[in-house]
Structures are given as C-alpha cells and as structure tokens.
Coordinates of C-alpha atoms in Angstrom, one line a residue:
M1 CA 8.9 -25.6 -0.9
S2 CA 11.8 -24.8 1.6
A3 CA 10.9 -23.4 5.2
S4 CA 12.0 -20.1 4.7
Y5 CA 10.1 -18.0 2.0
T6 CA 10.8 -15.0 0.2
L7 CA 8.5 -12.8 -0.8
V8 CA 7.9 -9.2 -2.6
A9 CA 5.6 -6.2 -1.7
P10 CA 5.3 -3.7 -4.9
C11 CA 4.8 -0.1 -3.5
F12 CA 4.4 3.5 -4.3
F13 CA 7.7 4.5 -5.9
G14 CA 8.8 7.0 -3.2
T15 CA 7.8 4.8 -0.4
E16 CA 10.1 2.1 0.0
A17 CA 12.0 3.8 2.6
T18 CA 8.7 3.4 5.0
L19 CA 7.9 -0.6 4.1
A20 CA 11.2 -1.7 4.5
F21 CA 11.0 -0.4 7.9
E22 CA 7.5 -1.8 8.8
V23 CA 8.7 -5.1 7.1
R24 CA 12.0 -4.8 9.4
R25 CA 9.3 -5.1 12.2
L26 CA 8.1 -8.0 11.0
G27 CA 11.2 -9.9 12.0
A28 CA 11.5 -10.4 8.3
E29 CA 15.0 -11.7 7.2
N30 CA 17.5 -10.7 4.0
V31 CA 15.3 -7.3 2.9
Q32 CA 16.2 -5.8 -0.1
V33 CA 15.1 -2.4 -1.1
T34 CA 14.2 -1.9 -5.1
D35 CA 13.0 1.3 -6.6
G36 CA 8.4 0.3 -6.3
R37 CA 9.5 -2.8 -4.1
V38 CA 10.9 -4.4 -1.3
Q39 CA 11.9 -8.1 -0.9
F40 CA 12.3 -9.9 2.2
S41 CA 12.3 -13.7 3.2
G42 CA 10.6 -15.6 6.1
P43 CA 8.9 -19.1 7.6
V44 CA 5.6 -19.0 6.2
P45 CA 3.7 -17.2 9.3
L46 CA 4.6 -14.2 7.7
I47 CA 2.6 -14.6 4.8
A48 CA 0.0 -13.9 6.7
A49 CA 1.8 -11.1 9.4
A50 CA 3.0 -9.2 6.0
N51 CA -0.5 -9.1 4.4
L52 CA -2.6 -8.4 8.1
N53 CA -0.1 -5.7 9.1
L54 CA 1.8 -3.7 5.9
R55 CA 0.6 -0.3 5.8
T56 CA 2.0 1.0 2.9
A57 CA 2.6 -2.3 0.7
E58 CA 0.2 -2.6 -2.7
R59 CA 0.5 -6.6 -1.9
V60 CA 2.2 -9.5 -1.3
L61 CA 3.6 -11.7 -3.8
L62 CA 5.5 -15.1 -2.9
L63 CA 8.5 -15.5 -5.0
L64 CA 9.1 -18.9 -6.4
K65 CA 11.7 -19.1 -9.1
T66 CA 14.2 -16.1 -10.7
W67 CA 15.9 -17.4 -13.7
Q68 CA 16.7 -16.2 -17.1
A69 CA 14.1 -17.0 -20.7
T70 CA 15.5 -15.5 -24.3
T71 CA 13.0 -18.3 -25.8
F72 CA 10.0 -19.5 -25.2
D73 CA 11.2 -23.0 -24.4
E74 CA 13.5 -22.0 -21.4
L75 CA 10.6 -19.9 -20.6
F76 CA 8.2 -23.5 -20.1
D77 CA 11.0 -25.2 -18.8
G78 CA 11.8 -23.2 -15.7
V79 CA 8.1 -22.8 -15.0
Y80 CA 8.3 -26.4 -15.4
A81 CA 10.8 -26.9 -12.5
I82 CA 8.5 -25.2 -10.3
P83 CA 7.2 -28.0 -7.6
W84 CA 3.6 -26.7 -9.0
E85 CA 1.4 -29.9 -6.9
E86 CA 3.1 -29.0 -3.4
L87 CA 1.3 -25.4 -4.0
L88 CA -1.4 -26.3 -6.1
P89 CA -4.4 -28.7 -5.1
A90 CA -5.8 -30.5 -9.0
D91 CA -9.1 -28.9 -8.6
A92 CA -7.1 -25.2 -8.1
A93 CA -8.2 -22.0 -10.3
F94 CA -5.1 -21.0 -11.4
P95 CA -5.3 -17.7 -13.8
V96 CA -1.9 -16.0 -15.4
K97 CA -1.1 -12.4 -15.3
G98 CA 2.2 -11.1 -16.4
S99 CA 4.3 -8.1 -17.7
S100 CA 7.5 -7.6 -19.8
L101 CA 9.7 -5.2 -20.3
S102 CA 13.4 -4.2 -22.4
S103 CA 12.8 -8.5 -22.7
Q104 CA 12.7 -10.9 -26.0
L105 CA 10.2 -12.9 -25.1
S106 CA 8.3 -9.3 -25.4
S107 CA 4.6 -10.8 -26.0
V108 CA 2.9 -10.6 -22.9
P109 CA 0.1 -13.2 -23.8
A110 CA 2.5 -15.5 -25.5
C111 CA 3.9 -15.7 -22.5
Q112 CA 1.1 -15.8 -20.7
S113 CA 0.0 -19.0 -22.6
I114 CA 3.4 -20.4 -22.4
V115 CA 3.3 -20.4 -18.4
K116 CA -0.2 -21.7 -18.3
K117 CA 0.8 -25.0 -20.5
A118 CA 3.9 -25.5 -18.6
V119 CA 2.2 -25.6 -15.1
V120 CA -0.4 -27.2 -16.3
K121 CA 1.7 -29.9 -17.6
R122 CA 3.7 -30.0 -14.0
L123 CA 0.3 -30.0 -12.0
M124 CA -0.7 -33.1 -14.3
D125 CA 2.3 -34.7 -14.1
G126 CA 2.4 -34.0 -10.2
H127 CA -1.5 -34.8 -9.4
H128 CA -1.0 -37.9 -11.7
T129 CA -4.5 -36.9 -13.7
G130 CA -5.6 -36.4 -16.7
S131 CA -7.9 -32.9 -16.4
L132 CA -8.0 -29.7 -14.3
P133 CA -11.2 -28.7 -13.7
E134 CA -9.9 -25.4 -12.4
T135 CA -12.9 -25.3 -9.8
G136 CA -11.7 -25.2 -6.0
P137 CA -9.7 -22.3 -4.1
E138 CA -8.2 -19.3 -6.8
Y139 CA -4.1 -19.0 -6.8
K140 CA -3.5 -16.1 -9.1
L141 CA 0.2 -16.4 -11.0
R142 CA 2.4 -13.8 -11.9
F143 CA 5.2 -13.8 -13.9
A144 CA 8.0 -10.3 -14.7
L145 CA 10.1 -10.4 -17.2
R146 CA 12.9 -7.9 -16.8
K147 CA 15.7 -7.2 -19.2
N148 CA 15.4 -11.5 -20.1
T149 CA 15.3 -11.9 -16.3
V150 CA 12.0 -13.8 -15.4
E151 CA 10.6 -13.8 -11.9
M152 CA 7.4 -16.6 -11.1
M153 CA 5.4 -15.2 -8.4
L154 CA 2.1 -16.1 -6.7
D155 CA -0.5 -13.7 -5.4
T156 CA -0.8 -13.9 -1.6
S157 CA -3.1 -11.6 -1.2
G158 CA -5.9 -11.2 -3.5
D159 CA -7.1 -7.9 -3.4
G160 CA -5.0 -5.1 -3.6
L161 CA -3.9 -4.1 -0.1
H162 CA -5.3 -0.9 0.2
K163 CA -8.8 -2.5 -0.1
R164 CA -8.7 -2.6 4.0
G165 CA -12.6 -3.0 4.3
Y166 CA -13.6 -0.2 6.1
R167 CA -13.5 2.2 2.4
R168 CA -16.8 1.2 0.6
H169 CA -17.3 4.2 -1.2
A170 CA -15.3 7.2 -1.6
T171 CA -15.6 10.5 -3.2
L172 CA -13.8 11.5 -6.2
A173 CA -9.8 10.4 -7.2
P174 CA -9.7 9.3 -3.9
I175 CA -5.9 9.1 -2.4
K176 CA -5.1 5.7 -1.7
E177 CA -5.2 4.2 1.5
T178 CA -1.2 2.4 1.2
L179 CA -0.5 5.8 0.1
A180 CA -2.3 7.5 3.1
A181 CA -0.5 5.3 5.4
A182 CA 3.2 6.2 4.0
I183 CA 2.3 9.8 4.4
A184 CA 1.3 9.6 8.1
D185 CA 4.6 7.6 8.7
L186 CA 6.6 10.6 6.9
G187 CA 4.3 12.7 8.7
R188 CA 6.0 10.9 12.5
V189 CA 2.3 10.4 13.0
R190 CA 2.7 8.6 17.0
R191 CA 0.3 7.8 19.3
D192 CA -0.1 10.9 20.9
T193 CA -0.6 13.2 17.4
L194 CA -3.3 15.6 16.8
V195 CA -3.7 15.3 13.1
Q196 CA -6.1 18.0 11.5
D197 CA -7.0 17.8 6.7
P198 CA -8.5 20.3 6.2
F199 CA -9.4 18.9 2.4
C200 CA -10.5 15.4 3.8
G201 CA -12.7 13.9 0.8
S202 CA -13.7 10.4 2.9
G203 CA -11.4 11.3 5.4
T204 CA -8.4 8.5 4.4
L205 CA -5.5 10.4 5.6
V206 CA -7.4 11.1 8.9
I207 CA -8.3 7.4 9.8
E208 CA -4.8 5.8 8.4
A209 CA -3.4 8.2 11.3
A210 CA -5.8 6.8 13.0
Q211 CA -5.1 3.4 12.7
K212 CA -1.1 3.6 13.1
A213 CA -1.1 6.1 16.0
L214 CA -3.9 2.6 17.6
N215 CA -1.5 0.2 16.1
I216 CA -4.6 -1.6 14.3
A217 CA -3.6 -3.6 11.8
P218 CA -4.5 -2.7 8.3
G219 CA -5.9 -6.1 7.0
L220 CA -7.5 -7.4 10.6
R221 CA -11.1 -6.6 8.7
R222 CA -10.2 -8.4 5.0
R223 CA -9.8 -12.1 3.5
F224 CA -6.5 -13.0 1.6
A225 CA -5.9 -15.3 -0.6
A226 CA -3.7 -17.4 0.5
E227 CA -6.3 -18.3 3.8
Q228 CA -7.6 -20.8 1.0
F229 CA -3.7 -21.6 -0.2
G230 CA -3.5 -25.7 1.9
F231 CA 0.5 -24.4 2.0
V232 CA -0.5 -21.7 4.7
P233 CA -2.0 -23.4 8.1
Q234 CA -4.5 -22.1 9.0
A235 CA -3.3 -21.7 12.3
A236 CA -0.5 -19.4 11.2
W237 CA -3.2 -17.3 10.3
Q238 CA -5.5 -17.4 13.6
E239 CA -2.3 -16.6 15.8
E240 CA -0.8 -13.6 13.4
R241 CA -4.1 -12.0 14.1
Q242 CA -4.4 -12.9 17.9
K243 CA -0.8 -11.2 18.1
A244 CA -2.2 -7.9 15.6
I245 CA -5.0 -7.9 17.9
A246 CA -3.0 -8.2 21.1
A247 CA -1.2 -5.2 19.9
A248 CA -3.1 -2.5 18.9
R249 CA -3.0 0.9 21.8
P250 CA -6.7 1.5 22.2
D251 CA -5.3 3.8 25.1
A252 CA -3.1 6.0 22.6
A253 CA -4.2 9.9 23.0
F254 CA -4.4 10.6 19.3
E255 CA -7.2 12.5 17.9
G256 CA -7.4 12.9 14.5
F257 CA -10.3 16.3 12.5
G258 CA -11.1 16.0 8.8
F259 CA -13.1 19.2 7.1
D260 CA -14.1 20.0 3.7
I261 CA -17.0 22.0 1.9
D262 CA -18.9 18.7 0.5
P263 CA -21.3 17.5 2.6
A264 CA -21.5 14.2 1.5
A265 CA -18.3 14.1 1.8
V266 CA -17.8 14.6 5.4
E267 CA -21.1 12.0 5.9
L268 CA -18.7 9.6 3.9
A269 CA -16.3 10.2 6.1
R270 CA -17.7 9.4 9.4
A271 CA -18.9 6.2 7.8
N272 CA -15.6 5.2 6.9
A273 CA -14.2 5.8 10.2
K274 CA -16.7 4.3 11.8
L275 CA -16.1 0.1 9.8
A276 CA -12.2 1.4 10.1
G277 CA -12.5 1.4 14.5
V278 CA -11.4 4.5 14.7
G279 CA -14.9 6.6 14.4
D280 CA -14.5 7.9 18.1
R281 CA -11.2 8.9 17.2
C282 CA -11.6 11.1 14.5
R283 CA -14.5 13.6 13.7
F284 CA -15.2 15.7 10.5
E285 CA -16.7 18.7 10.1
V286 CA -18.2 20.8 7.3
A287 CA -15.9 23.8 6.2
D288 CA -14.1 25.7 3.9
V289 CA -11.0 25.9 3.9
R290 CA -10.6 29.6 4.6
A291 CA -12.3 29.1 7.6
F292 CA -9.3 26.4 8.7
R293 CA -7.1 27.7 11.4
P294 CA -4.7 24.6 12.3
D295 CA -4.6 23.5 16.2
P296 CA -1.0 25.0 17.4
A297 CA -0.4 21.2 18.6
A298 CA -1.7 19.8 15.4
T299 CA -0.2 18.0 12.4
V300 CA -2.0 18.7 9.0
L301 CA -2.3 15.9 6.5
T302 CA -3.5 16.7 3.6
N303 CA -4.3 16.1 -0.1
P304 CA -5.3 19.6 -1.9
P305 CA -7.7 19.4 -4.9
Y306 CA -5.8 20.1 -8.0
G307 CA -5.9 20.5 -11.8
E308 CA -5.8 16.5 -12.3
R309 CA -8.5 15.8 -9.4
L310 CA -10.1 18.6 -9.6
G311 CA -10.4 19.7 -13.3
D312 CA -9.4 23.7 -13.0
A313 CA -5.8 23.9 -12.0
A314 CA -6.9 28.1 -11.3
E315 CA -9.0 27.1 -8.5
A316 CA -6.5 24.1 -7.2
A317 CA -4.0 27.5 -7.4
T318 CA -6.1 29.5 -5.3
L319 CA -7.2 26.8 -2.6
A320 CA -3.2 26.4 -2.5
A321 CA -2.8 30.2 -1.7
A322 CA -5.9 30.2 1.0
L323 CA -3.8 27.1 3.2
G324 CA -1.1 28.7 2.5
K325 CA -2.3 31.9 4.1
V326 CA -4.1 30.1 6.9
W327 CA -0.7 28.2 7.6
R328 CA 1.0 31.3 8.1
F329 CA -1.6 32.5 10.2
S330 CA -1.9 30.2 12.6
P331 CA 1.0 27.3 12.1
G332 CA 0.8 24.1 13.6
T333 CA 3.9 21.6 14.3
G334 CA 3.8 20.2 11.0
L335 CA 1.9 20.3 7.4
Y336 CA 2.5 17.7 4.8
A337 CA 0.5 18.3 1.5
I338 CA 0.4 15.8 -1.7
T339 CA -0.1 17.2 -4.8
A340 CA 0.6 17.0 -8.6
D341 CA 1.2 20.9 -8.8
A342 CA 4.6 21.8 -9.1
D343 CA 4.2 24.9 -8.4
F344 CA 2.4 24.3 -5.3
E345 CA 5.3 26.1 -3.2
Q346 CA 4.6 29.3 -5.4
H347 CA 1.1 28.7 -4.7
F348 CA 1.8 28.1 -1.2
G349 CA 3.7 31.2 -0.4
Q350 CA 6.6 29.4 1.1
K351 CA 8.9 27.2 0.6
A352 CA 8.7 23.8 1.8
A353 CA 11.6 21.9 4.6
R354 CA 12.1 19.5 1.9
R355 CA 10.3 17.5 -0.3
R356 CA 9.7 14.0 -1.9
K357 CA 8.3 13.0 -4.9
I358 CA 5.9 10.3 -5.0
Y359 CA 3.6 8.5 -7.0
N360 CA 0.5 8.7 -6.4
G361 CA -0.8 5.9 -9.6
M362 CA 1.1 7.1 -12.3
I363 CA 0.1 10.5 -10.9
P364 CA 3.7 12.3 -10.0
C365 CA 3.7 14.2 -7.1
Q366 CA 5.4 15.4 -4.5
L367 CA 5.0 15.6 -0.7
Y368 CA 5.8 19.1 0.7
M369 CA 6.5 18.9 4.2
Y370 CA 6.8 22.3 6.3
Y371 CA 7.6 22.1 9.9
E372 CA 10.7 23.4 12.4
Q373 CA 13.5 22.8 10.9
K374 CA 14.7 20.9 14.2
K375 CA 12.6 18.2 13.0
T376 CA 14.1 17.5 9.5
Q377 CA 16.4 14.5 12.0
K378 CA 15.8 11.1 9.7
K379 CA 13.9 8.3 11.4
E380 CA 16.7 5.2 11.6
V381 CA 15.1 2.2 8.9

C-alpha cells in the first residue's frame, strides 16, 4: 500500500460542508465534497485522527480501488488485483456488505459472493495457504456499485461514529450524535456559548454542544476496528489520542441547560452528560416548554417532537406554537430547531431567517434558524 491513503467519510445529507471543515482542520489533502460524503487523503495516522476527531462523519472508510465493472469477471478481477495480503492477515474475518444502484450488476447477494471469492483467492495466493479460518480480527469489507463504477472499501470504524460511548440508553426516536454535532456547528457554538434545549430528551444536543465547546474529541471513549489492523501502528493511535487529549479546552466558559417534561428523560440526560465528561457543564431539569424562558444570551438548539416521533401531529403543532410564543416573549441570541414538520414556521408563528434541508436518517427535515440578520455571514469552509 502507498504511504498516502484515500478515505471516505459518509455523513447526513445537508451536513457535508461542516464535515469538510472538520476534515481540513485535521490537515487532510485532496478534500472532495459530494452528496452525503467527503473524500480526502493523508498518511496512515490520519485514519486514527479521523476516527477520533470527526464529529459529523458516520464512519471512516478506506477506499482501496475504483474501477468499471459490467460483468462478474470484471468485478472479480478488480477485487483480486487489490493486494489483500498486505492488509489482512491469514486468519482475518472479512464479512462483505455492499450496494448497487443503476448498474448492470444489480444483484447485491451475487456481487457479495463474487467479492468474497476474489478476496479468498488473493489471500490464499498471497499468504501461500490453502485455508482461511477467519478466527482473527474482523475487517469489514464494503463495495458500492454506482452506474457500473465499483468502489471497494475497508471500514476502519467498526460501530458507527455516532456511537460515542456515552449514550447507553436513549429516549424514543433520539437525534443521532453526529447530526446533533452538525447542528451545534451550524448554531455557531463556541467555547463561551450558553446553550439551552427545551425538548432535551436524552440530552444529545446539549452534550454535543458541550463537547464541541470544550473541544473534547468524540472518539476518546471508544475503540475502533482499525485498532486491530496490522498496517495501522498502535503508536499512531496512541499519538493521536494524546494529541486529542492535549487539544481539549477544559477552561472554556460553556454552559448547557436542558429541559424536558419527562423526568425519566432528564435522569437519562444527566447520566449521559456525566459519561460524556461534561456533567459539570450541563444541567437538566424537568420543565414544560410553556414555562421555558430563553436566557437573553442563550443559543437554543432543539429537536421539537413532531408527528413521526410523537404519533400526534396536532400535539406537535401545539408544542411548536408554545415554543414560538416563549421565544417571542424572551428571545435569546439564536434558535435552531430541526423538525420534519413542513408547517413548522406557521405553527411557530414566525418565518425563519434561514432554513437548511437535512435528513435525519431517512426522514427529510429542515433546520429552521432564527437569529438577528447581522449573523448571516457564512463561515468559511
């Protein structure tokens, strides 16, 4: 393998610019942004740095090869040409997943079988062995066929990067940590920001804002698949972890407050914040949104309950109206609400300064942004 690696980080649609900014901060080269992903390159320590530090990426994939294939022979030959023996030990477990869109090779199970056979043949030839027990470390292989172009990738993350390690349990239909981190970025959370969330649920938006403000690397509390990969030295992981720890800003003046009508959610949020290392910066209390009064200096980040989560669109509209009423009575510095409610502005009672389309999983949502118009300058990425 070459000294420079090409990596692909998938992300939520609508958060690509935020992720690209993060990637560039790590010193990555050849950054390319397309719908739902950012591609970049760099030396092997970047694999560790990206997994540890990227807040808005869903995972980090190592792109091994791209080629055209319209027949199973072309698919097999392309996979076989990859020097798998330099990446995978002879005892590696290597499950194969994939997808196909607008391609002649449309059967994913058939393609999985061909990819697996090609890797097996190359590993047997490369390691000079007649058996592959698959009892060792797991190397998850992923292929993607798009318009007859194949991308062959190796998953370096393992569990999705939204699994930070602090949320053991969650409330119904929680917002993913990676999406919450993107909203904190779009909401311009800085080291001295005061954040409030009147529908905090398990606390994810407040916690992600706190970790961003304190510059706590999101991956410090978990492990990654590539920590078992022979071609990624343990020294790289140790060095990148130390760098991340040293970059934290415990002296930041951030404060976070979350409120929810459900006492169980509030207890959960407190436990999650403690596990995330921000328990002393985040406070959670039981409160109805109708009693919420945004602090004049607060940035409100929130995910109001809506029909698909709550099961009652009428109640969701009522809650949005209540939020709008308290906001107009006591506006903070900005309010950023993500919801699938297409009539949110009508229910809230005010048109947003800006809107951004973002997918929450498969659910199309809008991030409604309310703030003084003087804050409309765009952050350079």
